[in-house]
Tab-separated table of C-alpha atoms and ligand atoms in Angstrom:
chain	number	residue	atom	x	y	z
Z	133	UNK	CA	162.537	140.906	58.390
Z	134	UNK	CA	164.590	138.566	60.748
Z	135	UNK	CA	162.145	135.822	61.917
Z	136	UNK	CA	163.914	135.967	65.161
Z	137	UNK	CA	162.132	139.191	65.618
Z	138	UNK	CA	158.764	137.346	65.363
Z	139	UNK	CA	159.823	134.865	68.002
Z	140	UNK	CA	161.048	137.798	70.206
Z	141	UNK	CA	157.754	139.486	69.894
Z	142	UNK	CA	155.830	136.235	70.706
Z	143	UNK	CA	157.789	135.885	73.790
Z	144	UNK	CA	157.179	139.537	74.736
Z	145	UNK	CA	153.460	139.168	74.189
Z	146	UNK	CA	153.305	135.831	76.100
Z	147	UNK	CA	155.258	137.233	79.102
Z	148	UNK	CA	153.667	140.646	79.134
Z	149	UNK	CA	150.220	140.345	77.798
Z	150	UNK	CA	149.135	136.730	78.493
Z	151	UNK	CA	150.913	136.208	81.722
Z	152	UNK	CA	152.223	132.958	83.280
Z	153	UNK	CA	150.181	129.818	82.622
Z	154	UNK	CA	151.492	126.945	84.622
Z	155	UNK	CA	148.978	124.275	83.070
Z	156	UNK	CA	150.006	125.236	79.568
Z	157	UNK	CA	153.675	125.441	80.373
Z	158	UNK	CA	153.429	121.968	82.092
Z	159	UNK	CA	151.427	120.574	79.039
Z	160	UNK	CA	154.251	121.899	76.699
Z	161	UNK	CA	156.961	120.412	79.019
Z	162	UNK	CA	155.219	116.955	79.139
Z	163	UNK	CA	154.735	116.897	75.319
Z	164	UNK	CA	158.483	117.827	74.681
Z	165	UNK	CA	159.563	115.171	77.363
Z	166	UNK	CA	157.507	112.502	75.571
Z	167	UNK	CA	159.206	113.489	72.345
Z	168	UNK	CA	156.280	114.931	70.595
Z	169	UNK	CA	156.862	117.305	67.707
Z	170	UNK	CA	157.050	121.053	68.456
Z	171	UNK	CA	153.969	121.845	66.483
Z	172	UNK	CA	151.298	122.806	68.889
Z	173	UNK	CA	149.666	126.392	68.589
Z	174	UNK	CA	151.914	129.042	70.247
Z	175	UNK	CA	150.636	130.673	73.556
Z	176	UNK	CA	149.173	133.782	71.752
Z	177	UNK	CA	147.406	131.576	69.308
Z	178	UNK	CA	146.190	129.432	72.101
Z	179	UNK	CA	144.806	132.460	73.821
Z	180	UNK	CA	143.119	133.439	70.507
Z	181	UNK	CA	141.305	130.135	70.464
Z	182	UNK	CA	140.168	130.521	74.059
Z	183	UNK	CA	138.790	133.865	73.296
Z	184	UNK	CA	137.051	132.872	70.128
Z	185	UNK	CA	135.367	130.010	71.782
Z	186	UNK	CA	134.354	132.347	74.679
Z	187	UNK	CA	132.974	134.990	72.265
Z	188	UNK	CA	130.906	132.453	70.326
Z	189	UNK	CA	129.812	131.022	73.752
Z	190	UNK	CA	130.729	127.500	72.515
Z	191	UNK	CA	129.166	124.583	74.405
Z	192	UNK	CA	130.332	121.964	71.988
Z	193	UNK	CA	133.634	122.056	70.190
Z	194	UNK	CA	135.396	119.719	67.589
Z	195	UNK	CA	139.055	119.611	67.196
Z	196	UNK	CA	140.902	117.510	64.553
Z	197	UNK	CA	144.420	116.969	65.611
Z	198	UNK	CA	145.133	116.726	69.350
Z	199	UNK	CA	148.901	116.191	69.553
Z	200	UNK	CA	149.700	116.664	73.267
Z	201	UNK	CA	146.477	118.608	74.119
Z	202	UNK	CA	147.814	122.179	74.236
Z	203	UNK	CA	145.103	123.664	72.057
Z	204	UNK	CA	142.663	121.333	73.445
Z	205	UNK	CA	143.261	122.753	76.986
Z	206	UNK	CA	142.851	126.431	75.395
Z	207	UNK	CA	139.496	125.561	73.783
Z	208	UNK	CA	138.133	123.438	76.716
Z	209	UNK	CA	138.826	126.321	79.186
Z	210	UNK	CA	136.300	128.334	77.326
Z	211	UNK	CA	133.504	125.789	77.837
Z	212	UNK	CA	130.922	125.889	80.483
Z	213	UNK	CA	131.090	123.112	82.938
Z	214	UNK	CA	128.650	120.890	81.102
Z	215	UNK	CA	130.328	121.733	77.739
Z	216	UNK	CA	132.301	119.177	75.555
Z	217	UNK	CA	135.414	119.259	73.407
Z	218	UNK	CA	135.671	116.256	71.140
Z	219	UNK	CA	139.258	115.972	69.927
Z	220	UNK	CA	140.436	113.477	67.312
Z	221	UNK	CA	143.981	112.202	67.214
Z	222	UNK	CA	145.524	109.397	64.951
Z	223	UNK	CA	148.458	108.646	67.132
Z	224	UNK	CA	147.590	106.661	70.269
Z	225	UNK	CA	150.796	107.628	72.040
Z	226	UNK	CA	150.146	111.476	71.486
Z	227	UNK	CA	146.549	110.785	72.805
Z	228	UNK	CA	147.992	109.304	75.926
Z	229	UNK	CA	150.145	112.362	76.547
Z	230	UNK	CA	147.262	114.610	75.805
Z	231	UNK	CA	144.969	112.852	78.290
Z	232	UNK	CA	147.495	113.495	80.959
Z	233	UNK	CA	147.918	117.042	80.037
Z	234	UNK	CA	144.144	117.832	79.978
Z	235	UNK	CA	143.569	116.029	83.156
Z	236	UNK	CA	146.407	118.043	85.057
Z	237	UNK	CA	145.020	121.174	83.409
Z	238	UNK	CA	141.690	120.545	85.304
Z	239	UNK	CA	139.644	120.339	82.040
Z	240	UNK	CA	139.596	116.414	81.604
Z	241	UNK	CA	135.904	116.179	82.413
Z	242	UNK	CA	135.136	118.206	79.307
Z	243	UNK	CA	137.578	116.589	76.909
Z	244	UNK	CA	136.768	113.553	75.033
Z	245	UNK	CA	139.763	112.188	72.874
Z	246	UNK	CA	139.052	109.781	70.141
Z	247	UNK	CA	141.846	107.906	68.741
Z	248	UNK	CA	141.911	107.042	64.977
Z	249	UNK	CA	142.326	108.616	61.710
Z	250	UNK	CA	139.913	111.477	61.658
Z	251	UNK	CA	138.254	110.438	58.353
Z	252	UNK	CA	137.253	107.152	60.214
Z	253	UNK	CA	136.270	108.820	63.561
Z	254	UNK	CA	134.238	111.808	62.081
Z	255	UNK	CA	131.414	109.670	60.834
Z	256	UNK	CA	130.929	108.338	64.319
Z	257	UNK	CA	130.314	111.813	65.712
Z	258	UNK	CA	126.784	112.451	64.512
Z	259	UNK	CA	125.296	112.003	68.097
Z	260	UNK	CA	127.795	114.475	69.368
Z	261	UNK	CA	126.764	117.084	66.852
Z	262	UNK	CA	126.042	119.842	66.356
Z	263	UNK	CA	129.293	121.627	67.196
Z	264	UNK	CA	129.567	125.456	67.700
Z	265	UNK	CA	133.092	125.620	66.994
Z	266	UNK	CA	135.412	123.330	64.733
Z	267	UNK	CA	139.283	123.709	64.957
Z	268	UNK	CA	140.947	121.893	62.107
Z	269	UNK	CA	144.649	121.243	62.677
Z	270	UNK	CA	145.596	117.728	61.572
Z	271	UNK	CA	147.042	116.442	58.233
Z	272	UNK	CA	146.477	119.315	55.821
Z	273	UNK	CA	146.060	117.040	52.725
Z	274	UNK	CA	142.635	116.215	54.173
Z	275	UNK	CA	141.590	119.867	54.831
Z	276	UNK	CA	138.748	119.913	52.352
Z	277	UNK	CA	137.401	116.822	53.664
Z	278	UNK	CA	137.487	118.151	57.200
Z	279	UNK	CA	135.744	121.237	56.126
Z	280	UNK	CA	133.005	118.992	54.561
Z	281	UNK	CA	132.633	117.217	57.804
Z	282	UNK	CA	132.496	120.488	59.758
Z	283	UNK	CA	129.551	121.442	57.721
Z	284	UNK	CA	127.945	117.947	58.148
Z	285	UNK	CA	128.427	118.260	61.970
Z	286	UNK	CA	127.704	121.991	62.248
Z	287	UNK	CA	124.688	124.318	62.076
Z	288	UNK	CA	124.334	127.955	60.755
Z	289	UNK	CA	126.359	129.930	63.203
Z	290	UNK	CA	129.060	127.245	63.582
Z	291	UNK	CA	132.565	128.744	63.520
Z	292	UNK	CA	135.315	126.786	61.560
Z	293	UNK	CA	139.056	127.701	62.206
Z	294	UNK	CA	141.714	125.935	59.996
Z	295	UNK	CA	145.460	126.305	61.068
Z	296	UNK	CA	148.382	126.470	59.039
Z	297	UNK	CA	146.657	127.396	55.700
Z	298	UNK	CA	149.481	129.637	54.314
Z	299	UNK	CA	152.176	126.950	54.200
Z	300	UNK	CA	155.026	129.507	54.397
Z	301	UNK	CA	153.519	131.165	51.391
Z	302	UNK	CA	153.411	127.998	49.326
Z	303	UNK	CA	149.550	128.016	49.291
Z	304	UNK	CA	149.788	130.614	46.461
Z	305	UNK	CA	151.748	128.220	44.265
Z	306	UNK	CA	149.251	126.415	41.826
Z	307	UNK	CA	152.012	124.144	40.604
Z	308	UNK	CA	152.890	122.820	44.133
Z	309	UNK	CA	152.768	119.074	44.491
Z	310	UNK	CA	153.068	119.238	48.279
Z	311	UNK	CA	149.860	117.355	49.507
Z	312	UNK	CA	149.427	119.889	52.383
Z	313	UNK	CA	149.411	122.821	49.807
Z	314	UNK	CA	147.130	120.956	47.394
Z	315	UNK	CA	144.832	119.963	50.130
Z	316	UNK	CA	144.641	123.525	51.515
Z	317	UNK	CA	144.024	124.968	48.070
Z	318	UNK	CA	141.209	122.483	47.518
Z	319	UNK	CA	139.790	123.673	50.854
Z	320	UNK	CA	139.824	127.209	49.829
Z	321	UNK	CA	138.107	126.274	46.467
Z	322	UNK	CA	135.453	124.461	48.367
Z	323	UNK	CA	134.960	127.499	50.883
Z	324	UNK	CA	134.698	129.928	47.966
Z	325	UNK	CA	132.190	127.684	46.103
Z	326	UNK	CA	130.198	126.738	49.146
Z	327	UNK	CA	127.071	129.024	49.500
Z	328	UNK	CA	126.611	127.966	53.245
Z	329	UNK	CA	130.068	129.313	54.143
Z	330	UNK	CA	131.598	132.934	54.443
Z	331	UNK	CA	135.230	132.728	54.935
Z	332	UNK	CA	138.360	134.674	55.207
Z	333	UNK	CA	142.177	133.914	55.791
Z	334	UNK	CA	144.810	135.868	57.584
Z	335	UNK	CA	148.537	135.629	57.226
Z	336	UNK	CA	150.644	135.356	60.532
Z	337	UNK	CA	154.018	135.570	61.637
Z	338	UNK	CA	155.077	134.261	64.995
Z	339	UNK	CA	157.704	132.348	66.936
Z	340	UNK	CA	156.927	129.247	64.728
Z	341	UNK	CA	157.481	131.146	61.477
Z	342	UNK	CA	155.209	132.426	58.635
Z	343	UNK	CA	151.742	130.933	58.068
Z	344	UNK	CA	148.132	131.706	58.818
Z	345	UNK	CA	144.772	130.529	59.529
Z	346	UNK	CA	141.404	130.491	57.876
Z	347	UNK	CA	138.170	131.560	59.683
Z	348	UNK	CA	134.725	130.585	58.394
Z	349	UNK	CA	131.142	130.993	59.476
Z	350	UNK	CA	128.458	128.528	58.394
Z	351	UNK	CA	125.645	130.757	57.306
Z	352	UNK	CA	123.026	128.421	56.010
G	551	LIG	C1	149.674	120.315	64.249
G	551	LIG	S1	149.326	118.846	65.331
G	551	LIG	C2	148.096	119.445	66.333
G	551	LIG	C3	148.461	120.557	67.287
G	551	LIG	C4	147.483	120.702	68.359
G	551	LIG	N1	146.191	121.153	67.770
G	551	LIG	C5	147.887	121.818	69.247
G	551	LIG	O1	147.854	122.948	68.771
G	551	LIG	O2	148.256	121.467	70.476
G	551	LIG	C6	148.640	117.794	64.201
G	551	LIG	C7	148.176	116.480	64.792
G	551	LIG	O3	147.333	115.741	63.929
G	551	LIG	C8	147.473	114.508	64.059
G	551	LIG	N2	147.029	113.955	62.807
G	551	LIG	C9	147.695	113.822	61.633
G	551	LIG	N3	146.919	113.205	60.725
G	551	LIG	C10	145.793	112.807	61.313
G	551	LIG	C11	144.553	112.143	60.889
G	551	LIG	N4	144.450	111.624	59.702
G	551	LIG	N5	143.597	111.863	61.930
G	551	LIG	C12	143.685	112.294	63.092
G	551	LIG	N6	144.866	113.101	63.447
G	551	LIG	C13	145.803	113.299	62.773
G	551	LIG	C14	148.990	114.384	64.323
G	551	LIG	O4	149.338	112.999	64.934
G	551	LIG	C15	149.234	115.628	65.183
G	551	LIG	O5	149.161	115.145	66.566
């Protein structure tokens, strides 16, 4: 199938199902103008995150990988007024763009952006735990370590979503030396072996190509 079809369908769904969203459109525009890479979740994926956070009645959300704050806005919208999203970003310039975007989107009071490499900032979050929902969307080489931290900072009932786990199909290649593929395979091995986790993963096609996400529930 022509990948352009996936983009056309994403546009159709965005225009006809999701409807216009000025705050998210502005956030995407500000990120592009600031020169950030075009690697945020798509509008349908963003709505999926909003719905998931709403369904689990999340009051406390952890995101790893803020970029310009697009997914942070989607997640924070599902929070009650006293809820919190802690989002971790390594690049201070990206974090600045995200700060402006979440403030303009009207969710800035619920969003706490921490700058630094996530493996350095995660150990400082014990007082912010437990998190009801964890969205992992940073460097894929560290995916297994991030899932270990999600378990550490979660409770039974915590939902973990990991983005970009199919890697254009390369995740099935045991010989790959791509750090993102290796890190994601390590993460799946961890999820499969970890008795406190029940997980699945779904392949997706979308405007941004062929990929997928993992969904896990902390059960014990
Ligand atoms: C795919 S983007 C996140 C997109 C964002 N979640 C969204 O959908 O709007 C990945 C982000 O992770 C950040 N990142 C990469 N390695 C990181 C690390 N070790 N610690 C924290 N952030 C990291 C990158 O700078 C980038 O902004």
